[in-house]
Amino acid sequence: MTELTGTAPAAGAWHGGPPAEHTLRVRELIVEMCGSAGGGHLGGSMSLVEILVTLYRSTLRVDPRAPDAPGRDILLLSKGHGAIGLYAVLAERGFFPEEELAAYGQPDSPFSAHPNPAVPGVEMPTGSLGHGLPQGVGFALAARFDNSDRRCFVVLGDGELQEGSVWEAAMAAGSLGLGGLVAVVDRNTLQITGPTEDAVGLEPLADRWRSFGWTVREVDGHDIDALRAAFDAIPADADRPTVVIAHTVKGRGLPYIEGQTRSHFARLTERPKKRALSTLRAQYRKAAQA
Amino acid sequence: MTGPVTAPADPQSAEAPVPSSREVYRDLLVEFLNADERVVCLDSDTGLFNGVDFGKGAERYVNLGIAEQNLMGAAAGLARSGRTPYVNTMATFATTRALEQLKLDIALNDLPVRIAATHGGLSAGHLGATHHALEDLAVTRLLPNLTVVVPTDATTTAELLRQAQELPGPVYIRLGRDATPDLPSDAPPVELGKAQRLREGDVLTIVATGPYPVHLALEAASALDAAGVATTVLNLHTIKPLDTRALVAAARASRAVVTVEEHWVSGGLGSTVAETIAELGLPVPVRRIGVGDRFAAGTGGQTHLLKRNGITVEAVLAAATEALGR
């Protein structure tokens, strides 16, 4: 019913320059948005950066110039509080000019703190947790009816997995054998009150997904080569959905907040913002020299 | 004035002469599935489709199991992909258990999902309070973008479903469980979004929605007419968008308005009518018949529960008499 128009780039190739340049720029944009009057979800956006950059620069068949092209791959950010991470990646990828992000948090700006489909590239509004994977079941079913190989990637938070609707969808997708459905879990191990395992434990997480009929891959969620390899190998089995458990660090990129629960939300005034930006650049230079 | 009243036979104990609204819906959906490639039937293991031959539409019937949140979310994903999903569950599960998915996944995105909600009102009968839906009209009429319809009999079910087919946004269709009486054969054609005027009169207006409430309204109107109270009966089968024009015209021409619904008396038809009349400052008293602020009393079939909970011709007559100050 909806065939790929040919405008979308092929999956698997790398569209862009050195990955570290892209992730640096994305993190700078996230920090800038956290410097707005309303602040932003810093920690869970920083943990997402490599996952989303890899998806948008390599894995997804999407065209920044034609974000609504029929037949494109679908990405749903089910952990909607990572919106500034998504906005930053979309802007940096060219879906819209980066300067537009300056409107984040301003009255009537499309850039609300949870994904707004008025922003080019945002497929569905999310925010209340546990909604993305059921929607993904629908997108994957539609692809099946269309005899299309288009895929749907649903990026979930790990704390989000405490929502029962996630497992309703996981059970259905496993049972229906939806090979076009991919869940990516941002396993940064922290939720608002502390470690996920101290709230309502998720482990053994891989076994849980496996028992629901999913192929499980575990990967360092900050290693772009590893993420690409994992995403490119999907689906290992055309009749099974895949979950990529991406082990990440909340607040990644700012060592003084990494792995800390308090990184969840930040309203950065001028000085902490400058400190964050210079920290990011220093790390980039250090890595480039190594 | 309160003459003898013969309540309709309990369809659970009698031979049903006509199909129930959910059976009409089921048969029509098979037609839609075969006529339109976009149509998808998402089931939540309702059993409504047991033994149904879907023909070439069979691959677009999917049983997602007993999981209504996933049902609604998946419908949104399908609709966003160009499909027209018909989702099947009971009214109370659609509007309370999966309300957030209905609100955020479907209504917020204004997607063409059709929610076939069976067991509306007290039609679940002896299945009890867990299966009664006395809140669904209140809940659904709050949601922007959602069209809300309550078919009255087999014919109006088919008509309204056909008319809803091409609506660009979501539609909530409240269906019953068992067969209910047909509307009179001289009822005017039903038109989605337009009140159906079943009787004309210039003293009182009775506004009703749903099979039994509309029949109670007609029965009460006939008794009132005989007593010299000329009564208009409006069937508001479309709760949203509300046919304000017809409602206001009838209210302006009447000395009182009585509403009848198989729903909690707050939040549904009676509330939308009262709000409309109050806001326009129309000088007519409004009385509402429905289930009061309690879970439905008693156990048993639909017609028994209606009587037990005061949704009766007598109640309509008493409300009319009181409102008219007679």
XYZ file of C-alpha atoms in Angstrom:
616
model
C 0.000 0.000 0.000
C 2.800 2.407 0.846
C 6.083 1.693 -0.868
C 9.325 3.395 -0.092
C 9.560 6.307 -2.490
C 13.312 6.105 -2.853
C 13.865 9.425 -1.130
C 14.962 7.790 2.099
C 18.609 6.842 2.470
C 19.519 3.178 2.620
C 19.774 1.593 6.040
C 23.142 0.742 7.473
C 25.324 3.299 5.697
C 26.654 6.227 7.736
C 25.241 9.570 6.755
C 27.461 12.216 8.242
C 30.901 13.054 9.507
C 32.875 11.678 12.427
C 30.327 10.378 14.955
C 31.956 12.201 17.862
C 31.307 15.539 16.154
C 27.623 14.753 15.876
C 27.245 13.518 19.441
C 29.128 16.559 20.749
C 26.831 18.917 18.870
C 23.726 17.053 20.039
C 24.867 17.220 23.653
C 25.585 20.933 23.312
C 22.061 21.485 22.040
C 20.622 19.486 24.947
C 22.592 21.599 27.420
C 21.418 24.784 25.686
C 17.781 23.667 26.076
C 18.357 22.875 29.753
C 19.555 26.458 30.024
C 16.112 27.728 29.036
C 13.806 29.209 31.647
C 11.833 25.988 32.045
C 14.803 23.643 32.128
C 14.829 20.151 30.676
C 15.221 16.430 31.240
C 19.005 16.393 31.135
C 20.102 12.974 32.384
C 17.776 10.775 30.356
C 18.400 12.814 27.216
C 22.183 12.566 27.547
C 21.956 8.797 27.945
C 20.034 8.579 24.660
C 22.444 10.498 22.444
C 24.417 7.678 20.819
C 21.266 5.559 20.407
C 19.395 8.308 18.568
C 22.379 9.553 16.539
C 23.017 5.998 15.347
C 19.377 5.487 14.445
C 19.040 8.779 12.564
C 22.452 8.749 10.870
C 22.623 5.094 9.958
C 19.776 2.747 10.761
C 16.497 4.447 9.963
C 15.324 4.878 6.396
C 14.174 8.441 6.870
C 14.794 11.543 4.824
C 15.217 14.807 6.744
C 13.941 16.676 3.676
C 10.811 14.525 3.485
C 10.053 13.512 7.069
C 6.586 12.219 6.191
C 7.619 10.157 3.158
C 5.489 7.036 2.873
C 7.322 3.821 3.593
C 9.814 5.448 5.952
C 10.916 3.647 9.092
C 9.131 4.851 12.207
C 10.794 5.954 15.427
C 8.695 6.428 18.549
C 10.330 7.944 21.602
C 8.187 6.179 24.156
C 10.267 7.669 26.958
C 8.899 11.044 25.987
C 10.873 12.854 28.658
C 13.872 12.407 26.375
C 12.277 14.922 23.999
C 15.134 17.415 24.061
C 17.444 14.578 23.058
C 15.184 13.790 20.115
C 14.788 17.453 19.108
C 18.549 17.929 19.250
C 19.200 14.874 17.082
C 16.533 15.846 14.544
C 17.896 19.382 14.296
C 21.483 18.212 14.050
C 20.425 15.737 11.348
C 18.816 18.528 9.339
C 15.082 18.001 9.839
C 14.882 21.693 10.737
C 17.419 24.440 11.484
C 19.185 24.166 14.825
C 18.423 27.818 15.544
C 14.756 26.930 15.917
C 15.580 25.075 19.130
C 16.104 28.476 20.780
C 12.299 28.553 21.019
C 12.323 25.523 23.343
C 10.227 26.320 26.392
C 8.954 29.614 24.950
C 5.194 30.252 24.875
C 3.541 28.569 21.881
C 6.797 27.011 20.728
C 6.356 23.574 19.137
C 9.227 22.370 21.322
C 7.385 21.231 24.413
C 9.096 19.143 27.072
C 7.542 15.975 25.653
C 7.610 15.162 21.922
C 5.254 17.247 19.845
C 4.394 15.973 16.354
C 4.307 19.579 15.147
C 8.106 19.237 15.091
C 9.301 17.739 11.771
C 10.350 14.124 12.331
C 8.325 13.557 15.504
C 5.865 10.791 14.684
C 3.593 10.684 17.742
C 3.154 12.650 20.948
C 4.448 10.693 23.924
C 5.099 11.451 27.557
C 2.767 9.355 29.598
C 4.857 6.208 29.802
C 3.951 2.847 28.326
C 2.263 4.134 25.165
C 4.969 3.646 22.547
C 5.217 -0.123 22.302
C 1.459 -0.688 21.782
C 1.563 1.955 19.046
C 4.586 0.142 17.635
C 2.540 -3.064 17.458
C 0.086 -1.136 15.269
C 2.797 0.286 13.012
C 4.353 -3.163 12.633
C 1.000 -4.768 11.870
C 0.358 -2.111 9.229
C 3.730 -2.870 7.629
C 2.820 -6.549 7.584
C -0.516 -5.837 5.898
C 1.302 -3.655 3.365
C 3.907 -6.358 2.659
C 6.420 -3.648 3.478
C 9.793 -4.172 5.124
C 9.481 -0.860 6.925
C 10.369 -1.126 10.585
C 9.238 0.544 13.747
C 11.780 1.360 16.462
C 10.401 2.162 19.891
C 12.836 3.719 22.354
C 11.849 2.956 25.929
C 13.170 4.061 29.257
C 14.059 1.328 31.698
C 11.870 2.721 34.479
C 9.102 2.826 31.894
C 9.162 -0.964 31.784
C 7.259 -0.917 35.067
C 4.163 0.097 33.062
C 1.947 -2.924 32.403
C 0.970 -1.758 28.930
C 4.574 -2.336 27.803
C 4.160 -6.006 28.577
C 0.733 -6.228 26.983
C 2.400 -5.069 23.795
C 5.477 -7.233 24.312
C 3.294 -10.310 24.724
C 1.210 -9.512 21.654
C 4.240 -8.709 19.481
C 5.968 -11.930 20.477
C 2.840 -13.932 19.838
C 2.186 -12.263 16.480
C 5.856 -12.619 15.490
C 6.244 -8.989 14.499
C 9.751 -9.030 13.047
C 9.404 -5.396 11.995
C 9.146 -4.204 15.577
C 12.275 -3.206 17.496
C 12.343 -2.040 21.093
C 15.420 -0.164 22.284
C 15.719 0.056 26.048
C 17.791 2.955 27.373
C 19.084 0.959 30.335
C 20.589 3.773 32.382
C 19.459 1.957 35.568
C 18.019 5.065 37.221
C 14.536 6.385 37.723
C 13.463 9.489 39.635
C 13.808 8.025 43.109
C 16.996 6.073 42.460
C 18.072 2.735 40.969
C 15.349 0.813 39.135
C 16.299 -2.261 41.129
C 15.535 -0.417 44.383
C 12.109 0.655 43.130
C 10.550 -2.268 41.291
C 13.334 -4.444 39.916
C 13.568 -5.205 36.198
C 16.113 -7.989 36.264
C 16.555 -10.497 34.795
C 15.576 -8.117 32.034
C 16.935 -10.004 29.012
C 15.313 -13.226 30.184
C 12.014 -11.458 30.629
C 11.998 -10.214 27.038
C 13.161 -13.616 25.773
C 10.333 -15.321 27.584
C 7.909 -13.007 25.769
C 9.197 -14.271 22.423
C 11.702 -11.547 21.598
C 15.240 -11.759 20.251
C 17.461 -9.941 22.734
C 20.654 -8.038 22.017
C 22.667 -6.292 24.682
C 25.037 -3.566 23.718
C 27.042 -0.641 25.098
C 24.597 2.147 24.405
C 27.348 4.723 24.035
C 29.343 2.730 21.446
C 28.109 3.774 18.023
C 29.909 0.943 16.207
C 28.322 -1.595 18.525
C 24.888 0.021 18.165
C 25.184 0.018 14.372
C 26.187 -3.628 14.347
C 23.267 -4.527 16.593
C 20.727 -2.532 14.603
C 22.023 -3.774 11.242
C 21.583 -7.391 12.324
C 17.840 -6.903 12.895
C 15.828 -8.958 12.477
C 17.909 -12.027 13.161
C 14.677 -13.947 12.741
C 11.998 -12.442 10.511
C 9.275 -13.821 12.751
C 10.455 -12.415 16.050
C 10.518 -8.874 17.373
C 13.866 -7.650 18.656
C 14.814 -5.760 21.775
C 18.153 -3.996 22.029
C 19.033 -3.438 25.658
C 21.398 -0.494 25.441
C 23.466 -0.136 28.597
C 23.883 3.564 29.146
C 24.833 6.107 31.766
C 22.355 8.714 32.876
C 23.800 12.169 32.301
C 26.498 10.817 29.985
C 28.956 13.460 28.861
C 29.035 15.457 32.091
C 31.173 13.397 34.493
C 30.047 15.383 37.522
C 26.453 14.257 37.065
C 26.943 10.887 35.348
C 25.103 8.049 37.009
C 23.419 10.382 39.425
C 19.713 10.383 40.079
C 19.651 14.174 40.419
C 20.607 14.533 36.753
C 17.007 13.682 35.798
C 15.905 17.282 35.334
C 17.984 20.440 35.239
C 17.423 24.137 34.893
C 20.876 25.417 34.114
C 21.712 29.035 34.839
C 24.462 30.720 32.859
C 27.435 29.466 34.863
C 26.508 25.784 35.057
C 25.565 25.920 31.410
C 28.980 27.313 30.448
C 30.658 24.717 32.643
C 28.675 21.959 30.946
C 29.508 23.196 27.453
C 33.205 23.537 28.209
C 33.249 20.092 29.809
C 31.709 18.566 26.689
C 34.234 20.304 24.422
C 37.176 19.360 26.605
C 36.106 15.726 26.538
C 35.735 15.843 22.789
C 39.225 17.296 22.327
C 40.694 14.740 24.691
C 39.041 11.884 22.816
C 40.146 13.298 19.466
C 43.778 13.389 20.641
C 43.668 9.853 22.002
C -51.948 10.353 33.762
C -49.711 7.391 34.587
C -51.614 4.789 32.622
C -50.746 1.126 32.482
C -47.259 0.507 31.221
C -46.113 -2.593 29.472
C -42.380 -2.918 29.678
C -40.681 -4.565 26.728
C -40.097 -8.277 27.145
C -36.721 -9.192 28.580
C -34.814 -10.350 25.513
C -32.754 -12.707 27.605
C -35.824 -14.789 28.242
C -37.618 -14.308 24.936
C -36.847 -15.270 21.366
C -35.043 -12.288 19.917
C -36.975 -11.300 16.795
C -34.283 -8.905 15.571
C -30.496 -8.987 15.736
C -28.758 -7.108 18.516
C -26.783 -3.996 17.628
C -23.526 -5.862 18.158
C -24.632 -8.583 15.737
C -25.577 -5.970 13.165
C -22.180 -4.394 13.676
C -20.397 -7.740 13.352
C -22.068 -8.567 10.049
C -21.465 -5.099 8.660
C -17.812 -5.210 9.654
C -17.344 -8.350 7.558
C -18.752 -6.367 4.633
C -16.469 -3.401 5.356
C -13.404 -5.663 5.657
C -14.072 -7.093 2.229
C -15.045 -3.827 0.564
C -12.223 -1.637 1.853
C -8.600 -2.739 2.138
C -7.902 -0.092 4.746
C -10.276 -1.661 7.256
C -8.761 -3.736 10.057
C -10.639 -5.544 12.819
C -8.772 -5.552 16.135
C -10.369 -7.845 18.667
C -9.699 -8.210 22.372
C -10.913 -11.792 22.566
C -14.534 -10.684 22.814
C -15.896 -13.842 21.222
C -18.143 -11.729 19.021
C -16.452 -13.059 15.906
C -16.433 -16.756 16.773
C -17.192 -18.770 13.659
C -17.384 -15.696 11.420
C -16.192 -16.153 7.841
C -14.244 -13.003 7.008
C -13.586 -14.105 3.423
C -10.638 -12.330 1.867
C -10.610 -9.874 4.759
C -9.567 -12.651 7.154
C -5.916 -11.572 7.348
C -7.059 -8.189 8.611
C -8.800 -9.690 11.617
C -6.337 -9.722 14.529
C -7.105 -10.946 18.023
C -4.784 -9.009 20.336
C -5.988 -10.882 23.386
C -7.335 -9.569 26.648
C -5.275 -6.389 26.751
C -7.243 -3.226 26.066
C -4.445 -0.707 26.477
C -2.422 -2.476 23.808
C -5.582 -2.733 21.696
C -6.088 1.034 21.640
C -2.416 1.844 21.148
C -2.091 -0.622 18.284
C -5.188 0.880 16.685
C -3.507 4.276 16.793
C -0.368 2.916 15.121
C -2.439 1.275 12.392
C -4.519 4.384 11.819
C -1.394 6.531 11.616
C -0.231 4.111 8.911
C -3.306 4.727 6.766
C -5.577 1.974 8.052
C -9.074 2.246 9.496
C -9.134 0.012 12.555
C -12.356 -1.115 14.186
C -11.497 -2.015 17.781
C -13.705 -4.320 19.751
C -14.175 -4.362 23.467
C -16.836 -3.636 26.041
C -17.890 -0.051 26.660
C -16.577 0.068 30.196
C -13.166 -1.333 29.211
C -12.867 1.051 26.261
C -13.645 4.113 28.331
C -12.154 3.435 31.721
C -9.498 0.765 31.538
C -8.026 2.054 28.296
C -9.088 5.667 28.681
C -5.602 7.109 28.526
C -4.877 5.324 25.264
C -8.231 6.502 23.902
C -7.408 10.050 24.950
C -3.727 10.304 24.026
C -3.106 7.744 21.302
C -6.385 8.139 19.419
C -8.218 11.395 20.233
C -5.163 13.634 20.581
C -3.923 12.461 17.181
C -7.432 12.684 15.695
C -7.019 9.258 14.099
C -9.784 7.384 12.230
C -10.243 4.609 14.767
C -13.739 3.185 15.256
C -14.375 1.947 18.776
C -17.131 -0.639 18.800
C -18.092 -0.646 22.454
C -20.527 -3.422 23.271
C -22.369 -3.905 26.560
C -23.256 -0.216 26.798
C -25.301 0.971 29.768
C -26.880 -1.844 31.750
C -26.993 -4.213 28.788
C -24.436 -6.495 30.424
C -27.278 -7.215 32.849
C -26.487 -10.027 35.228
C -22.750 -9.770 34.447
C -22.816 -7.100 37.113
C -21.226 -3.810 38.052
C -17.828 -4.778 36.625
C -19.391 -4.987 33.157
C -21.960 -2.192 33.291
C -21.012 1.003 31.475
C -22.775 3.916 33.107
C -19.921 6.351 32.602
C -18.938 5.932 28.966
C -20.926 8.821 27.497
C -19.634 11.212 30.150
C -16.077 10.133 29.465
C -16.241 10.109 25.691
C -18.082 13.387 25.253
C -15.222 15.116 27.066
C -12.648 14.055 24.515
C -11.886 16.506 21.713
C -12.077 15.124 18.164
C -14.167 12.108 19.182
C -17.588 11.515 17.631
C -19.946 9.681 20.010
C -22.946 7.748 18.725
C -25.555 5.575 20.410
C -27.579 3.562 17.890
C -31.182 2.877 18.861
C -31.992 -0.373 17.061
C -30.708 -2.698 14.363
C -31.544 -0.336 11.514
C -29.980 2.737 13.081
C -26.898 0.718 14.026
C -26.289 -0.183 10.404
C -27.120 3.320 9.184
C -24.890 5.126 11.668
C -22.008 2.725 11.083
C -22.235 3.318 7.340
C -22.387 7.071 7.810
C -19.412 6.984 10.195
C -17.237 5.097 7.738
C -15.657 8.086 6.044
C -15.335 10.350 9.083
C -11.714 11.519 9.227
C -11.481 11.302 13.027
C -12.231 8.765 15.753
C -15.720 7.456 16.486
C -17.079 5.841 19.635
C -20.072 3.603 18.941
C -22.018 2.440 21.970
C -23.604 -0.937 21.257
C -25.748 -3.219 23.350
C -25.507 -6.858 24.202
C -28.909 -8.305 23.369
C -31.579 -7.512 20.839
C -33.753 -4.512 21.653
C -37.085 -3.391 20.171
C -37.140 -1.693 16.784
C -38.026 1.944 16.396
C -41.492 2.541 14.919
C -41.519 1.906 11.178
C -42.512 5.521 10.522
C -39.432 6.930 12.268
C -37.623 9.421 10.029
C -34.279 8.335 8.570
C -31.401 8.551 10.994
C -28.647 10.996 10.173
C -25.366 11.108 12.076
C -25.011 14.383 13.947
C -28.702 15.260 13.625
C -31.332 14.631 16.274
C -34.083 12.300 15.141
C -37.530 13.815 15.839
C -39.803 10.928 16.651
C -42.823 12.908 17.867
C -43.996 16.486 17.697
C -45.643 18.471 20.461
C -45.504 21.984 21.878
C -45.752 21.460 25.638
C -42.964 19.111 26.630
C -39.751 17.778 25.076
C -38.322 14.420 26.027
C -34.734 13.889 24.908
C -33.483 10.319 24.963
C -30.554 8.234 23.801
C -30.170 4.473 23.485
C -32.706 1.734 22.744
C -34.737 1.487 25.941
C -34.631 5.175 26.883
C -36.004 6.115 23.457
C -38.807 3.562 23.789
C -39.603 4.770 27.291
C -39.724 8.308 25.934
C -42.128 7.295 23.177
C -44.338 5.407 25.572
C -44.398 8.305 28.017
C -45.109 10.748 25.180
C -48.067 8.739 24.054
C -49.499 8.713 27.603
C -48.826 12.444 27.928
C -50.463 13.225 24.606
C -53.528 11.305 25.731
C -53.565 13.510 28.833
C -53.358 16.641 26.715
C -49.618 17.268 27.069
C -48.359 17.480 23.503
C -44.846 16.052 23.600
C -41.831 16.187 21.298
C -39.459 13.238 21.430
C -35.900 13.826 20.268
C -33.620 10.850 19.809
C -30.131 12.261 20.403
C -28.284 9.256 18.996
C -25.251 11.454 18.355
C -24.019 12.706 21.710
C -21.090 14.480 20.103
C -21.173 16.628 18.105
C -24.448 17.610 19.724
C -27.260 18.786 17.473
C -27.612 21.998 19.456
C -29.883 23.573 16.883
C -32.536 20.848 17.145
C -32.255 20.722 20.911
C -32.614 24.467 21.297
C -35.515 24.653 18.839
C -37.380 21.938 20.751
C -36.577 23.471 24.135
C -37.709 26.933 23.000
C -41.019 25.474 21.862
C -41.589 23.592 25.138
C -42.380 24.411 28.738
C -40.091 21.694 30.114
C -37.413 19.228 29.028
C -36.932 15.711 30.404
C -33.892 13.625 29.492
C -33.723 9.827 29.626
C -30.587 7.743 29.361
C -29.148 4.401 30.381
C -26.208 6.035 32.113
C -25.335 7.700 35.358
C -27.508 10.752 35.607
C -24.426 12.950 35.807
C -22.128 13.577 32.915
C -23.986 12.075 29.981
C -26.951 13.101 27.869
C -28.783 14.890 30.669
C -25.729 16.919 31.520
C -25.005 17.957 27.963
C -28.649 18.975 27.505
C -28.753 20.873 30.811
C -25.484 22.650 30.063
C -26.705 23.724 26.660
C -30.022 25.016 27.944
C -28.494 26.777 30.951
C -25.784 28.427 28.920
C -28.282 29.811 26.439
C -30.473 31.004 29.309
C -33.554 29.238 27.982
C -36.378 29.558 30.512
C -37.276 25.858 30.651
C -36.863 23.505 33.585
C -34.811 20.358 32.894
C -35.282 17.025 34.623
C -32.894 14.114 34.126
C -33.705 10.409 34.298
C -30.791 7.993 34.657
C -29.045 5.906 37.277
C -28.496 8.052 40.379
C -25.248 8.534 42.242
C -24.800 4.877 43.077
C -23.751 1.642 41.430
C -26.773 0.052 39.812
C -29.051 -1.592 42.348
C -30.148 -5.193 41.961
C -29.039 -8.031 39.754
C -30.621 -9.445 36.652
C -31.274 -8.686 33.012
C -31.146 -5.303 31.343
C -34.858 -4.495 31.493
C -35.062 -5.587 35.106
C -32.120 -3.372 36.030
C -33.641 -0.417 34.191
C -36.828 -0.751 36.225
C -34.957 -1.420 39.446
C -32.935 1.743 38.941
C -35.773 4.059 38.111
C -35.406 4.310 34.361
C -39.103 3.790 33.693
C -42.047 5.335 31.938
C -43.452 6.206 35.363
C -40.305 8.103 36.238
C -40.495 10.058 32.979
C -44.139 10.876 33.588
C -43.484 11.939 37.168
C -40.588 14.154 36.101
C -42.682 15.700 33.353
C -45.581 16.365 35.680
C -43.367 17.933 38.293
C -41.454 20.048 35.777
C -44.649 21.314 34.205
C -45.995 22.209 37.641
C -49.125 20.174 37.197
